[in-house]
Amino acid sequence: MVNVQRLERIPDNGSFFYFRGCFINNFYPGIESATRFVLEKLGVNYVVSDDQTCCGTPEFSSLNADTVLTCLVGRNASIILEKTPYVITDCNGCYSSFYVAEALMEDPQIKFQTDKILRKIGKKFEKVEVIHIADFFYKKMSEILKKTTFTLGEMRMAVHYGCHYSHVDGEKGLDSMENPSFIEEMVEKLGGIPVEYTEKTLCCGFGGIQQTVHKTISYVVTQKKLDSLSEAYAEAIVIICPYCLNVLDKYQGNLLDVEMLENPIPVIHLSQLLALLMGAEPRKLGFQMHRISVEPIIAKLAPKET
C-alpha cells in the first residue's frame, strides 16, 4: 500500500534538482534523455549542476569507507541546497546513497571525521529531500496520462524494483518493502497487464560488487530471477535502476551469444517507457545500448484512442 504521508511530501510544484548518476551518464545516457523528456513534457522546473560528483555508492561498496560516502553526499547536498531542497534521481544507487549517508552520520566518530573534512572545502553535511523518479512519476500519474499518445496495448509487463530502492524503509519509502506494487498500478493505468512472479523481490544479481567478487553466485541469482520471469510469461521487464537494467539485459545478451536462450525478455527503464508513451523518438532514448532489442515493446504499443 502506498505511503500517503510520503506521497504528500513530494511537492506538486517548485524547483527540483535532477541528480545525474555516473552509471547512467556512461552506459545508458538514453535514460537521462528519457527522464528529461518526461519532465519537460510535464512542465516540471528542474535544474542540474556540473559541480555535482558521483553519489558515492560505488566507492562505498568497493572501499567500505564510511567517510567516503558521507563526504561525497555532504558535498553534493550543499550544491543541491544552493538551488532547491528537493532532489530527484533515476538511479537506485544514487537514491540510497543519501539515506545511507544520513544513517552513518548518526555515528559520532563518522560525523566528526566528515565534518572535519567538509570544513576544509567550506562545506557542511546537510539533509535534502530525496525523491526517486519512480515516486515522482507516480505522484504525477494523472498528468502523465493526459500527455500519453500511446498505450501499452495489454502487454504483459513485470516490474523489478531493485534492492537499493526497496530497502529504504520506514516513512522514507513510498510502498511496502516486502511487496511494492505502485509501478504495477502505473502499468495497468497505462494499458498494460501487470505480471506477478515468484522472485519479484529477488536481487537482480548485481549486489553492489558481488558480480565482480562472487561472479558465479551472482549469475545463479540472475538466472533464478529470469527463470521466474519466463515462467510468468512476461513480455517485458520494467526497472527503475540502471544497474539492474545492465545485469538483466547484459546477462541475457551473453546467453544469446552462446545460443543458450531462445526467448529473451526486453528490459526498459520506467523513464524510457513513459517517454515512448508520450511520443519520444525511440532512437533518442538510447535503446542501441541495450543487448536485448526493445523492438517487441515498441511493436506492442497501441495508439491512444481520442
PDB file of C-alpha atoms in Angstrom:
ATOM      1  CA  MET A   1       0.000   0.000   0.000  1.00  0.00           C
ATOM      2  CA  VAL A   2       1.291   3.446  -0.923  1.00  0.00           C
ATOM      3  CA  ASN A   3       2.610   5.576   1.944  1.00  0.00           C
ATOM      4  CA  VAL A   4       0.301   8.595   1.705  1.00  0.00           C
ATOM      5  CA  GLN A   5       2.452  10.707   4.026  1.00  0.00           C
ATOM      6  CA  ARG A   6       5.484  10.097   1.830  1.00  0.00           C
ATOM      7  CA  LEU A   7       3.475  10.958  -1.282  1.00  0.00           C
ATOM      8  CA  GLU A   8       2.314  14.222   0.280  1.00  0.00           C
ATOM      9  CA  ARG A   9       5.932  15.256   0.933  1.00  0.00           C
ATOM     10  CA  ILE A  10       6.574  15.302  -2.820  1.00  0.00           C
ATOM     11  CA  PRO A  11       5.760  18.867  -3.924  1.00  0.00           C
ATOM     12  CA  ASP A  12       3.287  19.416  -6.744  1.00  0.00           C
ATOM     13  CA  ASN A  13       5.224  22.440  -7.965  1.00  0.00           C
ATOM     14  CA  GLY A  14       8.501  24.245  -7.415  1.00  0.00           C
ATOM     15  CA  SER A  15      12.058  23.580  -8.486  1.00  0.00           C
ATOM     16  CA  PHE A  16      13.800  20.204  -8.387  1.00  0.00           C
ATOM     17  CA  PHE A  17      17.475  19.290  -8.671  1.00  0.00           C
ATOM     18  CA  TYR A  18      17.958  16.451 -11.166  1.00  0.00           C
ATOM     19  CA  PHE A  19      20.856  14.380  -9.798  1.00  0.00           C
ATOM     20  CA  ARG A  20      22.516  12.630 -12.726  1.00  0.00           C
ATOM     21  CA  GLY A  21      24.121   9.294 -11.972  1.00  0.00           C
ATOM     22  CA  CYS A  22      27.540   8.300 -13.321  1.00  0.00           C
ATOM     23  CA  PHE A  23      26.398   4.871 -14.471  1.00  0.00           C
ATOM     24  CA  ILE A  24      23.574   6.372 -16.497  1.00  0.00           C
ATOM     25  CA  ASN A  25      25.865   9.022 -17.998  1.00  0.00           C
ATOM     26  CA  ASN A  26      28.448   6.454 -19.051  1.00  0.00           C
ATOM     27  CA  PHE A  27      26.378   3.420 -20.025  1.00  0.00           C
ATOM     28  CA  TYR A  28      22.741   4.453 -20.521  1.00  0.00           C
ATOM     29  CA  PRO A  29      22.538   8.140 -21.456  1.00  0.00           C
ATOM     30  CA  GLY A  30      19.174   7.359 -23.025  1.00  0.00           C
ATOM     31  CA  ILE A  31      17.702   7.071 -19.534  1.00  0.00           C
ATOM     32  CA  GLU A  32      18.711  10.658 -18.805  1.00  0.00           C
ATOM     33  CA  SER A  33      17.299  11.760 -22.163  1.00  0.00           C
ATOM     34  CA  ALA A  34      14.050   9.982 -21.329  1.00  0.00           C
ATOM     35  CA  THR A  35      13.817  11.467 -17.838  1.00  0.00           C
ATOM     36  CA  ARG A  36      14.409  14.970 -19.176  1.00  0.00           C
ATOM     37  CA  PHE A  37      11.837  14.402 -21.949  1.00  0.00           C
ATOM     38  CA  VAL A  38       9.125  13.356 -19.486  1.00  0.00           C
ATOM     39  CA  LEU A  39       9.922  16.142 -17.009  1.00  0.00           C
ATOM     40  CA  GLU A  40       9.759  18.726 -19.787  1.00  0.00           C
ATOM     41  CA  LYS A  41       6.506  17.285 -21.160  1.00  0.00           C
ATOM     42  CA  LEU A  42       5.054  17.669 -17.675  1.00  0.00           C
ATOM     43  CA  GLY A  43       6.325  21.228 -17.396  1.00  0.00           C
ATOM     44  CA  VAL A  44       8.477  20.411 -14.368  1.00  0.00           C
ATOM     45  CA  ASN A  45      11.020  23.055 -13.412  1.00  0.00           C
ATOM     46  CA  TYR A  46      14.302  21.229 -12.832  1.00  0.00           C
ATOM     47  CA  VAL A  47      17.932  22.273 -12.552  1.00  0.00           C
ATOM     48  CA  VAL A  48      21.241  20.451 -12.925  1.00  0.00           C
ATOM     49  CA  SER A  49      24.809  21.280 -11.956  1.00  0.00           C
ATOM     50  CA  ASP A  50      28.136  20.254 -13.441  1.00  0.00           C
ATOM     51  CA  ASP A  51      29.584  20.663  -9.937  1.00  0.00           C
ATOM     52  CA  GLN A  52      27.882  17.508  -8.652  1.00  0.00           C
ATOM     53  CA  THR A  53      30.050  14.408  -8.345  1.00  0.00           C
ATOM     54  CA  CYS A  54      29.392  10.690  -8.141  1.00  0.00           C
ATOM     55  CA  CYS A  55      26.902   9.855  -5.376  1.00  0.00           C
ATOM     56  CA  GLY A  56      29.488   7.743  -3.558  1.00  0.00           C
ATOM     57  CA  THR A  57      27.785   4.357  -3.709  1.00  0.00           C
ATOM     58  CA  PRO A  58      30.408   2.643  -5.946  1.00  0.00           C
ATOM     59  CA  GLU A  59      33.245   3.866  -3.723  1.00  0.00           C
ATOM     60  CA  PHE A  60      31.377   2.921  -0.542  1.00  0.00           C
ATOM     61  CA  SER A  61      30.636  -0.577  -1.874  1.00  0.00           C
ATOM     62  CA  SER A  62      34.181  -1.294  -3.032  1.00  0.00           C
ATOM     63  CA  LEU A  63      36.256   0.516  -0.387  1.00  0.00           C
ATOM     64  CA  ASN A  64      33.951   0.082   2.616  1.00  0.00           C
ATOM     65  CA  ALA A  65      34.992   3.560   3.753  1.00  0.00           C
ATOM     66  CA  ASP A  66      32.102   5.265   5.502  1.00  0.00           C
ATOM     67  CA  THR A  67      33.522   8.775   5.294  1.00  0.00           C
ATOM     68  CA  VAL A  68      33.968   8.498   1.521  1.00  0.00           C
ATOM     69  CA  LEU A  69      30.198   8.206   1.192  1.00  0.00           C
ATOM     70  CA  THR A  70      29.292  10.810   3.818  1.00  0.00           C
ATOM     71  CA  CYS A  71      31.729  13.369   2.396  1.00  0.00           C
ATOM     72  CA  LEU A  72      30.570  12.900  -1.192  1.00  0.00           C
ATOM     73  CA  VAL A  73      26.907  13.067  -0.197  1.00  0.00           C
ATOM     74  CA  GLY A  74      27.583  16.070   2.046  1.00  0.00           C
ATOM     75  CA  ARG A  75      29.359  17.937  -0.731  1.00  0.00           C
ATOM     76  CA  ASN A  76      26.632  17.121  -3.258  1.00  0.00           C
ATOM     77  CA  ALA A  77      23.880  18.104  -0.820  1.00  0.00           C
ATOM     78  CA  SER A  78      25.479  21.507  -0.271  1.00  0.00           C
ATOM     79  CA  ILE A  79      25.468  22.099  -4.042  1.00  0.00           C
ATOM     80  CA  ILE A  80      21.847  20.971  -4.303  1.00  0.00           C
ATOM     81  CA  LEU A  81      20.740  23.242  -1.460  1.00  0.00           C
ATOM     82  CA  GLU A  82      22.126  26.267  -3.275  1.00  0.00           C
ATOM     83  CA  LYS A  83      19.282  25.731  -5.746  1.00  0.00           C
ATOM     84  CA  THR A  84      16.482  23.772  -4.025  1.00  0.00           C
ATOM     85  CA  PRO A  85      15.914  21.360  -1.112  1.00  0.00           C
ATOM     86  CA  TYR A  86      14.358  18.754  -3.439  1.00  0.00           C
ATOM     87  CA  VAL A  87      16.431  16.299  -5.451  1.00  0.00           C
ATOM     88  CA  ILE A  88      15.129  13.707  -7.922  1.00  0.00           C
ATOM     89  CA  THR A  89      17.153  10.797  -9.260  1.00  0.00           C
ATOM     90  CA  ASP A  90      16.536   7.917 -11.675  1.00  0.00           C
ATOM     91  CA  CYS A  91      19.170   5.614 -10.135  1.00  0.00           C
ATOM     92  CA  ASN A  92      18.618   3.368  -7.110  1.00  0.00           C
ATOM     93  CA  GLY A  93      22.265   3.667  -6.089  1.00  0.00           C
ATOM     94  CA  CYS A  94      22.137   7.464  -6.054  1.00  0.00           C
ATOM     95  CA  TYR A  95      18.794   7.358  -4.255  1.00  0.00           C
ATOM     96  CA  SER A  96      20.001   5.107  -1.452  1.00  0.00           C
ATOM     97  CA  SER A  97      23.345   6.913  -1.047  1.00  0.00           C
ATOM     98  CA  PHE A  98      21.686   9.941   0.536  1.00  0.00           C
ATOM     99  CA  TYR A  99      19.754   7.831   3.044  1.00  0.00           C
ATOM    100  CA  VAL A 100      22.712   5.600   3.903  1.00  0.00           C
ATOM    101  CA  ALA A 101      24.882   8.670   4.473  1.00  0.00           C
ATOM    102  CA  GLU A 102      22.249  10.197   6.770  1.00  0.00           C
ATOM    103  CA  ALA A 103      22.195   6.994   8.828  1.00  0.00           C
ATOM    104  CA  LEU A 104      26.004   6.864   9.006  1.00  0.00           C
ATOM    105  CA  MET A 105      26.115  10.444  10.270  1.00  0.00           C
ATOM    106  CA  GLU A 106      24.352   9.301  13.440  1.00  0.00           C
ATOM    107  CA  ASP A 107      27.669   7.721  14.463  1.00  0.00           C
ATOM    108  CA  PRO A 108      29.595  10.415  16.423  1.00  0.00           C
ATOM    109  CA  GLN A 109      33.004   9.345  15.096  1.00  0.00           C
ATOM    110  CA  ILE A 110      31.888   9.310  11.461  1.00  0.00           C
ATOM    111  CA  LYS A 111      30.169  12.664  11.941  1.00  0.00           C
ATOM    112  CA  PHE A 112      33.309  14.157  13.485  1.00  0.00           C
ATOM    113  CA  GLN A 113      35.543  12.956  10.635  1.00  0.00           C
ATOM    114  CA  THR A 114      33.040  14.006   7.948  1.00  0.00           C
ATOM    115  CA  ASP A 115      32.545  17.488   9.396  1.00  0.00           C
ATOM    116  CA  LYS A 116      36.314  17.924   9.684  1.00  0.00           C
ATOM    117  CA  ILE A 117      36.896  17.012   6.028  1.00  0.00           C
ATOM    118  CA  LEU A 118      33.996  19.065   4.660  1.00  0.00           C
ATOM    119  CA  ARG A 119      35.098  22.157   6.590  1.00  0.00           C
ATOM    120  CA  LYS A 120      38.337  22.117   4.598  1.00  0.00           C
ATOM    121  CA  ILE A 121      36.359  22.821   1.419  1.00  0.00           C
ATOM    122  CA  GLY A 122      33.902  25.201   3.042  1.00  0.00           C
ATOM    123  CA  LYS A 123      31.033  22.722   3.116  1.00  0.00           C
ATOM    124  CA  LYS A 124      28.931  21.027   5.768  1.00  0.00           C
ATOM    125  CA  PHE A 125      26.687  17.969   5.827  1.00  0.00           C
ATOM    126  CA  GLU A 126      23.018  18.871   5.456  1.00  0.00           C
ATOM    127  CA  LYS A 127      19.958  16.831   4.567  1.00  0.00           C
ATOM    128  CA  VAL A 128      17.990  17.165   1.348  1.00  0.00           C
ATOM    129  CA  GLU A 129      14.616  15.705   0.392  1.00  0.00           C
ATOM    130  CA  VAL A 130      15.466  12.819  -1.946  1.00  0.00           C
ATOM    131  CA  ILE A 131      12.764  11.666  -4.360  1.00  0.00           C
ATOM    132  CA  HIS A 132      13.140   8.658  -6.631  1.00  0.00           C
ATOM    133  CA  ILE A 133      11.927   9.382 -10.146  1.00  0.00           C
ATOM    134  CA  ALA A 134       9.500   6.441  -9.867  1.00  0.00           C
ATOM    135  CA  ASP A 135       7.873   8.041  -6.817  1.00  0.00           C
ATOM    136  CA  PHE A 136       7.770  11.387  -8.592  1.00  0.00           C
ATOM    137  CA  PHE A 137       6.127   9.950 -11.703  1.00  0.00           C
ATOM    138  CA  TYR A 138       3.593   8.099  -9.561  1.00  0.00           C
ATOM    139  CA  LYS A 139       2.647  11.414  -7.949  1.00  0.00           C
ATOM    140  CA  LYS A 140       2.294  12.906 -11.453  1.00  0.00           C
ATOM    141  CA  MET A 141       0.347   9.962 -12.890  1.00  0.00           C
ATOM    142  CA  SER A 142      -2.844  11.871 -13.695  1.00  0.00           C
ATOM    143  CA  GLU A 143      -0.817  14.446 -15.630  1.00  0.00           C
ATOM    144  CA  ILE A 144       1.190  11.730 -17.378  1.00  0.00           C
ATOM    145  CA  LEU A 145      -1.982  10.041 -18.620  1.00  0.00           C
ATOM    146  CA  LYS A 146      -3.068  13.313 -20.225  1.00  0.00           C
ATOM    147  CA  LYS A 147       0.246  13.539 -22.105  1.00  0.00           C
ATOM    148  CA  THR A 148       0.485   9.982 -23.457  1.00  0.00           C
ATOM    149  CA  THR A 149      -0.209   9.298 -27.123  1.00  0.00           C
ATOM    150  CA  PHE A 150       0.175   5.504 -26.890  1.00  0.00           C
ATOM    151  CA  THR A 151      -0.966   2.749 -24.532  1.00  0.00           C
ATOM    152  CA  LEU A 152       0.853  -0.451 -23.607  1.00  0.00           C
ATOM    153  CA  GLY A 153      -1.567  -2.497 -25.703  1.00  0.00           C
ATOM    154  CA  GLU A 154      -2.220  -5.082 -22.967  1.00  0.00           C
ATOM    155  CA  MET A 155       1.451  -6.025 -22.876  1.00  0.00           C
ATOM    156  CA  ARG A 156       2.383  -8.401 -20.043  1.00  0.00           C
ATOM    157  CA  MET A 157       4.869  -6.385 -18.017  1.00  0.00           C
ATOM    158  CA  ALA A 158       6.802  -7.492 -14.945  1.00  0.00           C
ATOM    159  CA  VAL A 159       8.323  -4.955 -12.572  1.00  0.00           C
ATOM    160  CA  HIS A 160      11.686  -5.219 -10.825  1.00  0.00           C
ATOM    161  CA  TYR A 161      12.140  -2.552  -8.130  1.00  0.00           C
ATOM    162  CA  GLY A 162      15.700  -3.360  -7.041  1.00  0.00           C
ATOM    163  CA  CYS A 163      17.299  -3.778  -3.623  1.00  0.00           C
ATOM    164  CA  HIS A 164      18.695  -0.263  -3.207  1.00  0.00           C
ATOM    165  CA  TYR A 165      15.206   1.131  -3.709  1.00  0.00           C
ATOM    166  CA  SER A 166      13.172  -1.412  -1.763  1.00  0.00           C
ATOM    167  CA  HIS A 167      15.477  -1.416   1.261  1.00  0.00           C
ATOM    168  CA  VAL A 168      14.807   2.241   2.016  1.00  0.00           C
ATOM    169  CA  ASP A 169      12.340   1.547   4.785  1.00  0.00           C
ATOM    170  CA  GLY A 170      10.004   3.314   7.169  1.00  0.00           C
ATOM    171  CA  GLU A 171       8.398   6.608   6.272  1.00  0.00           C
ATOM    172  CA  LYS A 172      11.040   7.269   3.584  1.00  0.00           C
ATOM    173  CA  GLY A 173       9.713   4.573   1.246  1.00  0.00           C
ATOM    174  CA  LEU A 174       6.672   5.033  -0.971  1.00  0.00           C
ATOM    175  CA  ASP A 175       5.478   1.436  -0.749  1.00  0.00           C
ATOM    176  CA  SER A 176       5.904  -1.853   1.085  1.00  0.00           C
ATOM    177  CA  MET A 177       9.439  -3.258   1.290  1.00  0.00           C
ATOM    178  CA  GLU A 178       8.133  -6.819   1.072  1.00  0.00           C
ATOM    179  CA  ASN A 179       5.785  -6.423  -1.885  1.00  0.00           C
ATOM    180  CA  PRO A 180       5.717  -2.989  -3.547  1.00  0.00           C
ATOM    181  CA  SER A 181       3.052  -2.599  -6.204  1.00  0.00           C
ATOM    182  CA  PHE A 182       2.726   1.066  -7.187  1.00  0.00           C
ATOM    183  CA  ILE A 183       4.533   0.636 -10.516  1.00  0.00           C
ATOM    184  CA  GLU A 184       2.231  -2.267 -11.355  1.00  0.00           C
ATOM    185  CA  GLU A 185      -0.606   0.178 -10.704  1.00  0.00           C
ATOM    186  CA  MET A 186       1.005   2.575 -13.179  1.00  0.00           C
ATOM    187  CA  VAL A 187       1.426  -0.199 -15.762  1.00  0.00           C
ATOM    188  CA  GLU A 188      -2.258  -1.052 -15.508  1.00  0.00           C
ATOM    189  CA  LYS A 189      -3.347   2.575 -15.910  1.00  0.00           C
ATOM    190  CA  LEU A 190      -1.100   2.834 -18.967  1.00  0.00           C
ATOM    191  CA  GLY A 191      -2.856  -0.095 -20.632  1.00  0.00           C
ATOM    192  CA  GLY A 192      -0.551  -2.940 -19.690  1.00  0.00           C
ATOM    193  CA  ILE A 193      -1.117  -6.162 -17.771  1.00  0.00           C
ATOM    194  CA  PRO A 194       0.999  -6.324 -14.580  1.00  0.00           C
ATOM    195  CA  VAL A 195       2.618  -9.731 -14.184  1.00  0.00           C
ATOM    196  CA  GLU A 196       3.222 -11.235 -10.754  1.00  0.00           C
ATOM    197  CA  TYR A 197       6.153 -13.626 -10.478  1.00  0.00           C
ATOM    198  CA  THR A 198       7.597 -15.658  -7.623  1.00  0.00           C
ATOM    199  CA  GLU A 199      11.034 -13.998  -7.482  1.00  0.00           C
ATOM    200  CA  LYS A 200       9.793 -10.414  -7.660  1.00  0.00           C
ATOM    201  CA  THR A 201      11.853  -9.253  -4.667  1.00  0.00           C
ATOM    202  CA  LEU A 202      14.978 -11.235  -5.546  1.00  0.00           C
ATOM    203  CA  CYS A 203      18.109  -9.203  -6.302  1.00  0.00           C
ATOM    204  CA  CYS A 204      18.974  -8.797  -9.989  1.00  0.00           C
ATOM    205  CA  GLY A 205      22.320 -10.403  -9.196  1.00  0.00           C
ATOM    206  CA  PHE A 206      24.471  -7.281  -9.160  1.00  0.00           C
ATOM    207  CA  GLY A 207      24.550  -6.971  -5.382  1.00  0.00           C
ATOM    208  CA  GLY A 208      26.867  -3.960  -5.181  1.00  0.00           C
ATOM    209  CA  ILE A 209      30.159  -5.567  -6.172  1.00  0.00           C
ATOM    210  CA  GLN A 210      29.044  -9.197  -5.861  1.00  0.00           C
ATOM    211  CA  GLN A 211      29.010  -9.618  -9.631  1.00  0.00           C
ATOM    212  CA  THR A 212      32.743  -8.955  -9.519  1.00  0.00           C
ATOM    213  CA  VAL A 213      33.858 -10.771  -6.365  1.00  0.00           C
ATOM    214  CA  HIS A 214      31.365 -13.663  -6.438  1.00  0.00           C
ATOM    215  CA  LYS A 215      30.591 -13.912 -10.132  1.00  0.00           C
ATOM    216  CA  THR A 216      29.288 -17.495 -10.134  1.00  0.00           C
ATOM    217  CA  ILE A 217      26.849 -16.920  -7.275  1.00  0.00           C
ATOM    218  CA  SER A 218      25.752 -13.653  -8.854  1.00  0.00           C
ATOM    219  CA  TYR A 219      24.924 -15.379 -12.136  1.00  0.00           C
ATOM    220  CA  VAL A 220      22.929 -18.064 -10.311  1.00  0.00           C
ATOM    221  CA  VAL A 221      20.788 -15.336  -8.725  1.00  0.00           C
ATOM    222  CA  THR A 222      20.262 -13.611 -12.085  1.00  0.00           C
ATOM    223  CA  GLN A 223      19.294 -16.883 -13.752  1.00  0.00           C
ATOM    224  CA  LYS A 224      16.802 -17.646 -10.984  1.00  0.00           C
ATOM    225  CA  LYS A 225      15.253 -14.223 -11.487  1.00  0.00           C
ATOM    226  CA  LEU A 226      14.966 -14.666 -15.254  1.00  0.00           C
ATOM    227  CA  ASP A 227      13.548 -18.188 -14.929  1.00  0.00           C
ATOM    228  CA  SER A 228      10.793 -16.798 -12.720  1.00  0.00           C
ATOM    229  CA  LEU A 229      10.038 -14.052 -15.243  1.00  0.00           C
ATOM    230  CA  SER A 230       9.889 -16.556 -18.103  1.00  0.00           C
ATOM    231  CA  GLU A 231       7.570 -18.854 -16.155  1.00  0.00           C
ATOM    232  CA  ALA A 232       5.198 -15.908 -15.671  1.00  0.00           C
ATOM    233  CA  TYR A 233       5.214 -15.238 -19.454  1.00  0.00           C
ATOM    234  CA  ALA A 234       6.427 -11.671 -19.032  1.00  0.00           C
ATOM    235  CA  GLU A 235       6.822  -9.823 -22.330  1.00  0.00           C
ATOM    236  CA  ALA A 236       8.903  -7.016 -20.839  1.00  0.00           C
ATOM    237  CA  ILE A 237      10.700  -6.094 -17.625  1.00  0.00           C
ATOM    238  CA  VAL A 238      10.278  -2.583 -16.226  1.00  0.00           C
ATOM    239  CA  ILE A 239      13.123  -1.444 -13.968  1.00  0.00           C
ATOM    240  CA  ILE A 240      13.942   1.781 -12.124  1.00  0.00           C
ATOM    241  CA  CYS A 241      17.694   1.268 -11.732  1.00  0.00           C
ATOM    242  CA  PRO A 242      20.413   1.364 -14.423  1.00  0.00           C
ATOM    243  CA  TYR A 243      22.473  -1.305 -12.640  1.00  0.00           C
ATOM    244  CA  CYS A 244      19.516  -3.699 -12.674  1.00  0.00           C
ATOM    245  CA  LEU A 245      18.943  -2.929 -16.352  1.00  0.00           C
ATOM    246  CA  ASN A 246      22.590  -3.669 -17.083  1.00  0.00           C
ATOM    247  CA  VAL A 247      22.557  -7.021 -15.306  1.00  0.00           C
ATOM    248  CA  LEU A 248      19.239  -8.365 -16.574  1.00  0.00           C
ATOM    249  CA  ASP A 249      19.841  -7.114 -20.115  1.00  0.00           C
ATOM    250  CA  LYS A 250      23.523  -7.989 -20.487  1.00  0.00           C
ATOM    251  CA  TYR A 251      23.193 -11.430 -18.918  1.00  0.00           C
ATOM    252  CA  GLN A 252      20.517 -12.370 -21.450  1.00  0.00           C
ATOM    253  CA  GLY A 253      22.738 -10.997 -24.206  1.00  0.00           C
ATOM    254  CA  ASN A 254      25.576 -13.232 -23.065  1.00  0.00           C
ATOM    255  CA  LEU A 255      23.279 -16.254 -23.144  1.00  0.00           C
ATOM    256  CA  LEU A 256      22.171 -15.364 -26.667  1.00  0.00           C
ATOM    257  CA  ASP A 257      25.804 -15.185 -27.755  1.00  0.00           C
ATOM    258  CA  VAL A 258      26.318 -18.839 -26.829  1.00  0.00           C
ATOM    259  CA  GLU A 259      22.868 -19.915 -28.060  1.00  0.00           C
ATOM    260  CA  MET A 260      21.588 -20.731 -24.562  1.00  0.00           C
ATOM    261  CA  LEU A 261      18.498 -18.502 -24.697  1.00  0.00           C
ATOM    262  CA  GLU A 262      15.567 -18.732 -27.090  1.00  0.00           C
ATOM    263  CA  ASN A 263      13.132 -16.095 -25.849  1.00  0.00           C
ATOM    264  CA  PRO A 264      14.862 -13.070 -24.345  1.00  0.00           C
ATOM    265  CA  ILE A 265      12.767 -10.545 -22.430  1.00  0.00           C
ATOM    266  CA  PRO A 266      13.462  -6.873 -23.214  1.00  0.00           C
ATOM    267  CA  VAL A 267      14.333  -4.660 -20.254  1.00  0.00           C
ATOM    268  CA  ILE A 268      13.340  -0.994 -20.088  1.00  0.00           C
ATOM    269  CA  HIS A 269      13.689   1.814 -17.534  1.00  0.00           C
ATOM    270  CA  LEU A 270      10.441   3.412 -16.388  1.00  0.00           C
ATOM    271  CA  SER A 271      11.596   6.791 -17.735  1.00  0.00           C
ATOM    272  CA  GLN A 272      12.222   5.276 -21.175  1.00  0.00           C
ATOM    273  CA  LEU A 273       8.826   3.584 -21.137  1.00  0.00           C
ATOM    274  CA  LEU A 274       6.961   6.768 -20.244  1.00  0.00           C
ATOM    275  CA  ALA A 275       8.901   8.761 -22.839  1.00  0.00           C
ATOM    276  CA  LEU A 276       7.877   6.241 -25.515  1.00  0.00           C
ATOM    277  CA  LEU A 277       4.235   6.505 -24.493  1.00  0.00           C
ATOM    278  CA  MET A 278       4.492  10.291 -24.665  1.00  0.00           C
ATOM    279  CA  GLY A 279       5.751  10.157 -28.232  1.00  0.00           C
ATOM    280  CA  ALA A 280       9.530  10.386 -27.899  1.00  0.00           C
ATOM    281  CA  GLU A 281      11.563   9.089 -30.824  1.00  0.00           C
ATOM    282  CA  PRO A 282      12.981   5.667 -29.866  1.00  0.00           C
ATOM    283  CA  ARG A 283      16.403   6.499 -31.356  1.00  0.00           C
ATOM    284  CA  LYS A 284      16.765   9.323 -28.812  1.00  0.00           C
ATOM    285  CA  LEU A 285      16.183   7.028 -25.843  1.00  0.00           C
ATOM    286  CA  GLY A 286      19.419   5.068 -26.128  1.00  0.00           C
ATOM    287  CA  PHE A 287      17.993   1.655 -26.915  1.00  0.00           C
ATOM    288  CA  GLN A 288      21.026   0.913 -29.081  1.00  0.00           C
ATOM    289  CA  MET A 289      22.925   0.464 -25.796  1.00  0.00           C
ATOM    290  CA  HIS A 290      20.688  -2.465 -24.807  1.00  0.00           C
ATOM    291  CA  ARG A 291      21.816  -6.005 -25.635  1.00  0.00           C
ATOM    292  CA  ILE A 292      18.231  -7.240 -25.928  1.00  0.00           C
ATOM    293  CA  SER A 293      16.197  -5.372 -28.533  1.00  0.00           C
ATOM    294  CA  VAL A 294      13.238  -3.366 -27.232  1.00  0.00           C
ATOM    295  CA  GLU A 295      11.522  -3.566 -30.630  1.00  0.00           C
ATOM    296  CA  PRO A 296       8.975  -6.076 -29.253  1.00  0.00           C
ATOM    297  CA  ILE A 297       7.924  -3.414 -26.726  1.00  0.00           C
ATOM    298  CA  ILE A 298       7.670  -0.687 -29.366  1.00  0.00           C
ATOM    299  CA  ALA A 299       5.715  -3.000 -31.681  1.00  0.00           C
ATOM    300  CA  LYS A 300       3.142  -3.671 -28.965  1.00  0.00           C
ATOM    301  CA  LEU A 301       2.351  -0.011 -28.284  1.00  0.00           C
ATOM    302  CA  ALA A 302      -1.133   0.960 -29.403  1.00  0.00           C
ATOM    303  CA  PRO A 303      -2.241   4.452 -30.451  1.00  0.00           C
ATOM    304  CA  LYS A 304      -4.334   6.049 -27.751  1.00  0.00           C
ATOM    305  CA  GLU A 305      -7.996   6.448 -28.632  1.00  0.00           C
ATOM    306  CA  THR A 306      -9.143  10.056 -28.625  1.00  0.00           C
TER     307      THR A 306
END
